[in-house]
Each structure stands twice: as structure tokens, then as C-alpha cells.
């Protein structure tokens, strides 16, 4: 039987291309909320497996089949769960723990949305300005090379 509540632990995957443009996606349930790939760890699932699964589910990119490298930054963020999403988590669960990953893809990589309204490829600073969450902004800043730096 599936647990009715989400586990307060997730994976965040910042995807960027060979030109250091960052993929950001617009949520269906909150069109003002733009983000990188993110998803909840399922019971017994490791963060890296969540990252692999969520990238495939949300973008259509099969990291392993494409031969890409998913980089685990060995970094976790802790943030307050938004009030409008609190009902998804067990009672008295104020915080989520987020594991940070990044993925570089080819500049012509096809994106197939399944859970979002739209996507954009933005230069690093524009992506940082567009995403809603502070932890997503920090991950873009830390994980994506500057466009003039070799990747």
C-alpha cells in the first residue's frame, strides 16, 4: 500500500547544456513557480535513483541510455515546506531535505514535458532570477559553470 504522505526528502537536478544555458520549467499547479527538475524520494529509494527517475519522468531524458553523467554534489539543503503544499506531508513536518545533483546535456537535447506547462533554456543569471526557490537559485549558482569557462 502506498503511503498517503510524501517523504520530506527530495532530489534537485540542475540541467544545463554545452552553452551553460540552464533548463527551467514552469509548474502546472503554480504557473509563477519555475524550477529545475525535482522530486520526492520514494520509500527505500536512494537520492541518486530519484534524480535519475525524475529527470526521465519530467524531461524525457534517460541519463543512462544517453551516456550522460549525473553529478552528485554531496550537498543537501533544508528548507521550509510551502504552506500550500503542507497537506502532502505528514503532520508537523515543517522541513524538506533536498539532495543536489547536476547534469550537462547536449545543446540540442529534446525535452518532453509531462509535469510542467513550459520550459526555457536560460543563461545562468537569468535562470537564477527566474526560479522560485532560494535553494534552486543557489544550486544553479554553484553547479553551472559560467558561460566563458570551459565545461
XYZ file of C-alpha atoms in Angstrom:
151
model
C 0.000 0.000 0.000
C 1.361 3.397 -0.958
C 1.881 5.928 1.811
C -0.614 8.800 1.553
C 2.050 11.324 2.503
C 5.217 12.332 0.722
C 8.560 11.697 2.303
C 10.125 15.077 3.240
C 13.246 14.346 1.214
C 13.815 15.166 -2.436
C 16.325 15.347 -5.266
C 17.027 18.551 -7.194
C 18.711 18.212 -10.594
C 20.045 21.319 -12.310
C 20.255 20.576 -16.034
C 22.433 22.721 -18.268
C 23.688 22.428 -21.816
C 27.072 22.821 -23.519
C 26.500 26.582 -23.769
C 25.876 26.705 -19.990
C 22.213 27.516 -20.526
C 20.012 26.215 -17.710
C 16.750 24.333 -18.186
C 13.910 25.801 -16.106
C 10.346 24.528 -16.120
C 7.010 26.103 -15.210
C 4.873 24.150 -12.724
C 1.322 23.224 -13.688
C -0.085 23.773 -10.185
C 1.554 27.211 -9.762
C 2.420 28.985 -13.039
C 4.500 31.595 -11.175
C 6.775 28.808 -9.903
C 9.685 27.956 -12.217
C 12.163 25.294 -11.187
C 14.730 22.703 -12.114
C 13.857 19.005 -12.053
C 12.834 17.981 -8.563
C 11.088 15.036 -6.985
C 10.389 13.195 -3.770
C 12.417 10.177 -2.713
C 10.184 7.133 -2.521
C 10.419 4.755 0.435
C 13.693 2.815 0.196
C 14.914 4.875 -2.775
C 18.360 6.472 -2.840
C 18.612 10.133 -3.840
C 20.602 9.292 -6.985
C 17.887 6.889 -8.133
C 15.269 9.570 -7.527
C 17.325 12.009 -9.605
C 17.628 9.526 -12.489
C 13.907 8.723 -12.344
C 12.712 12.318 -12.055
C 14.850 13.561 -14.965
C 13.360 10.860 -17.163
C 9.791 11.470 -15.926
C 9.895 15.268 -16.177
C 12.026 15.796 -19.303
C 12.130 12.500 -21.176
C 15.934 12.374 -20.857
C 17.178 8.886 -19.997
C 20.533 9.775 -18.466
C 21.999 6.290 -18.573
C 20.803 5.481 -22.097
C 22.137 8.822 -23.381
C 25.511 8.197 -21.729
C 25.341 11.373 -19.637
C 26.948 11.737 -16.224
C 24.745 12.715 -13.285
C 26.944 14.607 -10.836
C 26.145 14.191 -7.141
C 27.323 17.338 -5.377
C 27.153 15.586 -1.991
C 25.195 18.604 -0.784
C 21.880 18.768 0.997
C 19.659 21.756 1.592
C 16.972 22.074 4.224
C 14.045 24.345 3.509
C 10.598 25.102 4.885
C 7.788 23.340 3.055
C 5.422 25.868 1.453
C 2.126 26.223 3.306
C 0.138 25.364 0.176
C 1.976 22.006 -0.049
C 1.988 21.161 3.666
C -1.001 18.790 3.270
C 1.174 16.488 1.138
C 3.467 15.695 4.086
C 2.941 14.023 7.467
C 1.510 16.365 10.111
C 4.084 18.537 11.889
C 6.660 18.173 9.110
C 7.900 21.718 8.532
C 11.069 20.997 6.543
C 12.228 19.104 3.466
C 15.768 17.871 2.841
C 16.925 18.279 -0.754
C 19.869 16.436 -2.372
C 21.629 18.443 -5.113
C 22.656 16.999 -8.488
C 23.597 18.481 -11.841
C 23.569 17.193 -15.387
C 25.144 18.565 -18.539
C 23.358 17.624 -21.771
C 23.873 18.356 -25.452
C 22.614 21.763 -26.576
C 20.116 20.158 -28.950
C 18.740 17.711 -26.361
C 14.999 17.185 -26.871
C 12.784 17.928 -23.876
C 9.435 16.191 -23.448
C 7.362 17.766 -20.674
C 4.974 15.604 -18.664
C 4.509 17.546 -15.420
C 5.116 21.161 -16.434
C 3.436 23.788 -18.606
C 6.521 25.127 -20.349
C 10.306 25.164 -20.308
C 13.046 27.605 -21.198
C 16.801 27.396 -21.685
C 18.219 30.476 -19.963
C 21.698 31.802 -19.352
C 22.832 31.258 -15.784
C 21.910 34.636 -14.269
C 18.521 34.705 -15.999
C 17.791 31.192 -14.724
C 18.756 32.211 -11.198
C 16.372 35.156 -11.433
C 13.550 33.001 -12.854
C 13.449 30.094 -10.395
C 11.216 30.429 -7.369
C 13.207 28.784 -4.589
C 16.356 30.027 -2.922
C 17.868 26.537 -2.867
C 17.290 26.124 -6.611
C 18.894 29.529 -7.201
C 21.921 28.568 -5.080
C 22.268 25.217 -6.873
C 22.311 26.940 -10.262
C 24.923 29.384 -8.992
C 27.128 26.619 -7.582
C 26.611 23.838 -10.147
C 26.577 25.578 -13.521
C 29.861 26.862 -14.934
C 29.977 30.410 -16.204
C 29.462 30.559 -19.974
C 33.022 31.747 -20.613
C 34.541 28.876 -18.596
C 35.345 25.503 -20.184
C 32.929 22.716 -19.194
